[in-house]
Coordinates of C-alpha atoms and ligand atoms in Angstrom, one line a residue:
M1 CA -219.1 -189.8 -83.8
T2 CA -220.7 -188.7 -80.7
P3 CA -219.9 -185.0 -79.8
F4 CA -217.3 -184.3 -77.1
S5 CA -215.4 -181.6 -75.5
Y6 CA -211.5 -181.0 -76.1
Q7 CA -209.2 -179.8 -73.7
R8 CA -205.4 -179.6 -73.7
P9 CA -203.9 -178.8 -70.3
E10 CA -200.1 -178.1 -69.7
R11 CA -199.6 -179.4 -66.3
I12 CA -200.3 -183.1 -64.9
D13 CA -202.3 -182.2 -62.1
Q14 CA -204.5 -180.0 -64.3
A15 CA -204.9 -183.1 -66.6
I16 CA -206.0 -185.4 -63.8
A17 CA -208.3 -182.7 -62.4
L18 CA -210.2 -182.9 -65.7
A19 CA -210.6 -186.6 -65.8
G20 CA -213.9 -188.2 -65.1
P21 CA -216.0 -191.4 -65.9
D22 CA -216.7 -190.1 -69.4
S23 CA -213.2 -188.8 -70.2
R24 CA -210.3 -190.3 -72.1
Y25 CA -206.7 -189.1 -72.2
I26 CA -205.5 -188.8 -75.8
A27 CA -201.8 -188.6 -76.9
G28 CA -201.1 -189.9 -80.5
G29 CA -204.8 -191.3 -81.0
T30 CA -203.6 -194.1 -83.1
N31 CA -206.3 -196.5 -81.7
L32 CA -208.5 -194.1 -79.8
L33 CA -209.5 -192.2 -82.7
D34 CA -210.5 -195.4 -84.8
L35 CA -212.5 -196.6 -81.8
M36 CA -214.4 -193.2 -81.6
K37 CA -215.1 -193.3 -85.3
E38 CA -216.3 -196.7 -85.3
D39 CA -218.7 -195.7 -82.4
V40 CA -217.2 -198.3 -80.0
L41 CA -216.0 -195.8 -77.5
R42 CA -218.0 -192.5 -77.0
P43 CA -216.1 -190.2 -74.6
R44 CA -217.7 -186.9 -73.7
R45 CA -214.4 -185.3 -73.0
L46 CA -210.9 -185.7 -74.6
I47 CA -208.0 -184.6 -72.5
D48 CA -205.1 -183.9 -74.8
I49 CA -201.9 -184.7 -72.9
N50 CA -199.5 -183.7 -75.7
G51 CA -198.6 -180.4 -73.9
L52 CA -197.4 -182.4 -70.5
P53 CA -193.7 -182.6 -69.9
L54 CA -193.5 -186.4 -70.4
R55 CA -191.1 -186.6 -73.3
D56 CA -187.9 -187.4 -71.7
I57 CA -185.8 -190.6 -71.5
E58 CA -183.4 -190.4 -68.4
Q59 CA -181.1 -192.6 -66.6
T60 CA -182.2 -193.8 -63.2
P61 CA -180.1 -194.0 -60.1
G62 CA -180.3 -197.8 -60.3
N63 CA -179.0 -197.5 -64.0
G64 CA -182.1 -198.2 -65.6
L65 CA -184.0 -195.8 -68.0
M66 CA -187.1 -193.9 -67.2
I67 CA -189.2 -193.3 -70.2
G68 CA -191.6 -190.4 -70.4
A69 CA -195.2 -191.6 -71.4
L70 CA -195.1 -189.2 -74.4
V71 CA -192.0 -190.6 -76.0
S72 CA -193.2 -192.0 -79.5
N73 CA -192.6 -195.5 -80.2
A74 CA -190.2 -194.7 -83.0
E75 CA -188.1 -192.3 -80.6
L76 CA -188.1 -195.0 -78.1
A77 CA -187.0 -197.8 -80.5
W78 CA -184.0 -195.8 -82.0
H79 CA -182.8 -194.1 -78.9
P80 CA -179.2 -195.1 -78.6
Q81 CA -179.5 -196.4 -74.9
V82 CA -182.5 -198.6 -75.8
A83 CA -180.8 -199.9 -79.2
Q84 CA -177.7 -200.8 -77.3
R85 CA -178.8 -201.9 -73.8
Y86 CA -182.4 -202.9 -74.3
P87 CA -182.3 -204.4 -78.0
L88 CA -185.2 -206.8 -77.1
L89 CA -187.5 -203.8 -76.6
A90 CA -186.3 -202.1 -79.8
K91 CA -186.9 -205.2 -81.7
A92 CA -190.3 -205.7 -80.6
I93 CA -191.3 -202.1 -81.0
L94 CA -190.0 -202.3 -84.7
A95 CA -192.1 -205.4 -85.1
G96 CA -195.2 -203.6 -84.7
A97 CA -197.6 -201.3 -86.5
S98 CA -196.1 -199.2 -89.5
P99 CA -193.3 -196.3 -89.5
Q100 CA -196.2 -193.6 -89.7
L101 CA -198.1 -195.3 -86.7
R102 CA -194.8 -195.7 -84.5
N103 CA -194.1 -191.9 -85.1
M104 CA -197.5 -191.0 -83.8
A105 CA -198.0 -193.8 -81.1
S106 CA -196.9 -193.0 -77.6
T107 CA -195.2 -195.2 -74.8
G108 CA -198.2 -194.7 -72.4
G109 CA -200.6 -195.3 -75.2
N110 CA -199.0 -198.5 -76.3
L111 CA -199.8 -200.0 -73.0
L112 CA -203.4 -198.9 -73.3
Q113 CA -204.2 -200.1 -76.9
R114 CA -207.4 -202.3 -77.1
T115 CA -207.8 -205.8 -78.4
R116 CA -208.1 -206.3 -82.3
C117 CA -210.9 -208.8 -81.6
H118 CA -213.0 -208.3 -84.9
Y119 CA -216.4 -208.4 -82.9
F120 CA -215.0 -205.7 -80.5
Y121 CA -215.0 -203.4 -83.5
D122 CA -218.1 -204.5 -85.0
T123 CA -221.0 -202.9 -83.0
A124 CA -223.7 -204.9 -84.7
T125 CA -222.4 -207.9 -82.7
P126 CA -222.4 -208.8 -79.2
C127 CA -219.2 -208.1 -77.1
N128 CA -218.8 -208.1 -73.3
K129 CA -215.6 -205.9 -73.5
R130 CA -217.7 -203.1 -75.5
T131 CA -220.9 -203.7 -73.7
P132 CA -220.7 -205.6 -70.4
G133 CA -223.4 -208.4 -70.3
A134 CA -224.0 -208.5 -74.0
G135 CA -222.4 -211.8 -74.8
C136 CA -219.2 -212.6 -76.6
A137 CA -219.5 -213.2 -80.4
A138 CA -216.0 -214.7 -80.8
R139 CA -216.6 -217.8 -78.6
E140 CA -218.8 -219.3 -81.2
G141 CA -217.5 -217.2 -84.0
R142 CA -214.4 -216.6 -86.1
N143 CA -211.8 -217.1 -83.2
R144 CA -208.6 -217.8 -85.1
I145 CA -206.7 -215.0 -83.7
H146 CA -208.1 -215.5 -80.1
A147 CA -206.7 -216.6 -76.8
I148 CA -205.5 -220.1 -75.8
L149 CA -204.3 -219.2 -72.3
G150 CA -206.1 -217.3 -69.3
A151 CA -209.5 -216.7 -71.1
S152 CA -212.9 -216.8 -69.5
A153 CA -216.5 -217.6 -70.4
A154 CA -217.0 -213.9 -70.9
C155 CA -214.1 -213.1 -73.2
V156 CA -211.5 -214.7 -75.4
A157 CA -209.6 -211.7 -76.5
V158 CA -205.8 -210.9 -76.7
H159 CA -203.7 -208.2 -75.9
P160 CA -202.3 -206.8 -79.2
S161 CA -199.0 -205.1 -78.3
D162 CA -195.6 -206.3 -79.1
M163 CA -193.8 -203.6 -76.9
C164 CA -195.7 -204.9 -73.8
V165 CA -194.4 -208.5 -74.3
A166 CA -190.9 -207.1 -74.3
L167 CA -191.5 -205.0 -71.2
A168 CA -193.0 -207.9 -69.4
A169 CA -189.8 -210.0 -70.0
L170 CA -187.8 -207.0 -68.9
E171 CA -189.8 -206.5 -65.7
A172 CA -190.7 -203.0 -66.4
Q173 CA -192.5 -200.9 -63.9
V174 CA -195.3 -198.4 -64.9
H175 CA -195.4 -195.2 -63.1
V176 CA -199.0 -193.7 -63.0
K177 CA -200.3 -190.6 -61.3
G178 CA -203.9 -190.0 -60.2
P179 CA -206.1 -188.1 -58.0
H180 CA -204.9 -190.2 -55.1
G181 CA -201.2 -189.8 -55.9
R182 CA -198.4 -191.6 -57.5
R183 CA -197.8 -195.3 -57.6
R184 CA -195.6 -197.9 -59.5
I185 CA -197.2 -201.0 -61.1
A186 CA -195.2 -203.9 -62.1
M187 CA -195.7 -204.9 -65.8
A188 CA -197.0 -208.2 -64.6
D189 CA -199.9 -206.5 -62.7
F190 CA -200.6 -203.8 -65.1
H191 CA -202.8 -205.8 -67.5
R192 CA -205.7 -208.1 -66.4
L193 CA -207.1 -211.4 -67.4
P194 CA -210.6 -211.0 -68.5
G195 CA -212.6 -213.0 -65.9
E196 CA -216.1 -211.7 -65.6
R197 CA -215.1 -208.1 -66.1
P198 CA -213.5 -208.1 -69.7
E199 CA -214.4 -204.5 -70.0
Q200 CA -211.5 -203.6 -67.8
D201 CA -208.1 -204.2 -69.8
N202 CA -205.8 -202.9 -66.8
N203 CA -205.5 -202.2 -63.3
L204 CA -205.7 -198.4 -63.7
T205 CA -208.2 -196.7 -61.5
E206 CA -210.4 -193.5 -62.6
G207 CA -208.3 -190.7 -63.7
E208 CA -205.0 -192.3 -63.4
L209 CA -202.5 -191.3 -65.9
I210 CA -199.3 -193.2 -67.2
V211 CA -196.5 -190.8 -66.8
A212 CA -193.5 -193.1 -67.5
V213 CA -192.3 -196.6 -67.8
E214 CA -189.0 -197.6 -66.1
L215 CA -186.7 -200.1 -67.4
P216 CA -184.5 -201.9 -64.9
G217 CA -180.7 -201.9 -65.1
E218 CA -180.6 -205.5 -66.6
G219 CA -181.5 -205.3 -70.4
F220 CA -180.2 -208.9 -71.5
A221 CA -178.4 -207.1 -74.5
C222 CA -176.2 -210.1 -75.1
H223 CA -178.8 -213.0 -75.3
Y224 CA -182.3 -212.0 -76.4
A225 CA -184.8 -212.7 -79.2
Y226 CA -188.1 -211.3 -80.1
L227 CA -190.1 -213.7 -82.6
K228 CA -193.2 -212.7 -84.1
L229 CA -195.3 -214.9 -86.0
R230 CA -198.2 -213.5 -88.1
D231 CA -200.2 -214.0 -91.3
R232 CA -198.2 -211.4 -93.4
A233 CA -194.6 -210.1 -92.9
S234 CA -195.4 -206.6 -91.7
Y235 CA -198.3 -204.4 -90.4
A236 CA -200.1 -207.4 -88.8
F237 CA -200.7 -208.4 -85.2
A238 CA -199.2 -211.4 -83.9
L239 CA -200.8 -214.9 -83.9
V240 CA -197.9 -215.8 -81.5
S241 CA -194.9 -213.7 -80.5
V242 CA -192.1 -214.7 -77.9
A243 CA -189.8 -212.4 -75.9
A244 CA -186.9 -214.4 -74.7
A245 CA -184.0 -213.1 -72.7
L246 CA -181.1 -215.2 -71.2
E247 CA -178.3 -214.5 -68.9
L248 CA -175.6 -217.1 -69.5
D249 CA -172.4 -218.3 -67.8
G250 CA -170.7 -220.2 -70.6
E251 CA -173.6 -222.6 -71.8
V252 CA -175.2 -222.3 -68.4
I253 CA -178.4 -220.5 -68.0
R254 CA -178.2 -218.1 -64.8
Q255 CA -181.4 -216.3 -65.4
A256 CA -184.2 -216.6 -68.1
R257 CA -187.3 -214.6 -69.0
I258 CA -190.0 -215.6 -71.4
A259 CA -193.2 -213.7 -72.2
L260 CA -195.7 -214.4 -74.9
G261 CA -197.9 -212.3 -77.0
G262 CA -200.9 -213.1 -79.0
V263 CA -202.0 -215.8 -76.7
A264 CA -203.9 -214.2 -74.0
H265 CA -205.5 -211.0 -72.5
K266 CA -202.2 -209.8 -71.2
P267 CA -198.6 -210.6 -71.8
W268 CA -198.2 -214.3 -70.7
R269 CA -195.4 -215.1 -68.3
V270 CA -194.8 -218.0 -66.1
E271 CA -192.2 -217.9 -63.7
A272 CA -192.0 -221.6 -62.8
A273 CA -191.3 -222.2 -66.6
E274 CA -188.3 -219.7 -66.4
A275 CA -187.1 -221.5 -63.1
L276 CA -187.0 -224.8 -65.1
L277 CA -184.1 -223.4 -67.1
H278 CA -182.0 -221.9 -64.1
G279 CA -178.7 -223.7 -63.8
K280 CA -179.4 -226.0 -66.9
R281 CA -177.1 -226.1 -69.9
V282 CA -178.6 -224.5 -73.1
G283 CA -180.5 -227.1 -75.3
Q284 CA -183.6 -228.1 -76.9
D285 CA -184.6 -230.4 -74.4
C286 CA -184.7 -227.9 -71.5
F287 CA -186.2 -225.4 -73.9
A288 CA -189.0 -227.7 -74.8
A289 CA -189.7 -228.4 -71.2
A290 CA -190.0 -224.6 -70.4
A291 CA -192.4 -224.3 -73.4
D292 CA -194.6 -227.0 -72.3
R293 CA -194.7 -225.5 -68.8
L294 CA -195.4 -222.0 -70.4
L295 CA -198.4 -223.6 -72.2
E296 CA -199.7 -225.8 -69.5
G297 CA -203.3 -225.5 -69.2
A298 CA -203.8 -224.0 -72.9
Q299 CA -207.3 -224.5 -74.3
P300 CA -208.0 -223.9 -77.7
L301 CA -211.0 -222.7 -79.5
A302 CA -212.7 -223.9 -82.6
D303 CA -210.2 -222.1 -85.0
N304 CA -207.1 -221.6 -83.1
A305 CA -205.8 -225.2 -81.9
F306 CA -202.7 -224.5 -84.2
K307 CA -201.6 -221.7 -81.8
I308 CA -200.4 -224.2 -79.2
E309 CA -198.2 -226.1 -81.5
L310 CA -197.0 -222.8 -83.1
A311 CA -196.2 -221.2 -79.6
R312 CA -194.4 -224.2 -78.5
R313 CA -192.0 -224.2 -81.6
A314 CA -191.9 -220.4 -81.4
I315 CA -190.7 -220.5 -77.7
V316 CA -187.9 -223.3 -78.5
R317 CA -186.8 -221.3 -81.5
A318 CA -186.7 -217.9 -79.7
L319 CA -184.6 -219.4 -76.8
S320 CA -182.3 -221.0 -79.1
E321 CA -181.8 -217.7 -80.9
A322 CA -181.3 -216.1 -77.7
A323 CA -178.8 -218.6 -76.6
E324 CA -176.9 -218.1 -79.7
G325 CA -176.4 -214.6 -78.9
S326 CA -176.3 -212.0 -82.1
I327 CA -177.6 -208.7 -82.7
R328 CA -180.4 -209.3 -85.3
Ligands
SF4_1 FE1 -215.6 -209.0 -77.0 FE2 -213.9 -210.3 -75.9 FE3 -215.8 -211.5 -77.0 FE4 -213.9 -210.4 -78.5 S1 -213.5 -211.9 -77.2 S2 -216.3 -210.4 -78.8 S3 -213.6 -208.5 -77.3 S4 -216.0 -210.1 -75.3

């Protein structure tokens, strides 16, 4: 591991003032420390943010929730307001990692976790995300877990988070603070597709710190589903996941949200697919049409063509479960 300095500020402005090109903020460290031990990341300065006042969950004036960036994944999933009003989010969080990791991992850190592409972690192989311009070993290598949507010649990695898939469906907002002030980023705009700059996972600028995640008032608590398909039943990343949320008037769909995980470099949402459902009576035909629209343009790699049909079926199943409406 490359030597680094360590600082633990007590104020947000102090933390931001310490940030620079070779620094990293650290909270739970559940991904960052692995990356440092494997020599994938070599920050010169760690800024421990665990002393900052970012651990509250508060009601917003719009009847939503403001979740401090240091709230752990476990605290968030089991918080009474989240469990009752945003069960889609609670279920997605509990589908991820292990209880030990969820106790350590923070809300802000979950948004910043890196891809689990094998080659990204293997410093003996070329990887544009780790070393820009080096090449992409996954394109012609083992790519069963990789992207079918939104990939580029430079990178075919997928975003690994479950929580972010639910946050995308719920249209959460990410509050950040940096050297140039405070701003809000819509969840849809927080993560990036790889394009020619796969080393950039998100649209944060240098020194910006996630301070909170805001949930809007509508939590779709009556009709939701989070379906995660993976190689083993727990402690595995999604091959495909689906966050589905419906607002129904009897059997007529008033509003639909669908976000996919495990298929792209960011949670995948297509508003035109959701619009196909608006005003329709719930049923397999309209769910299948929405699935086809969501997966339009999907391009398989050598090992992952199965993901397209898997995703299609998962979307229809998740929407069917959401329409049935139950607390699972
Ligand atoms: Fe690196 Fe992306 Fe290629 Fe994986 S898919 S080897 S992360 S460039």
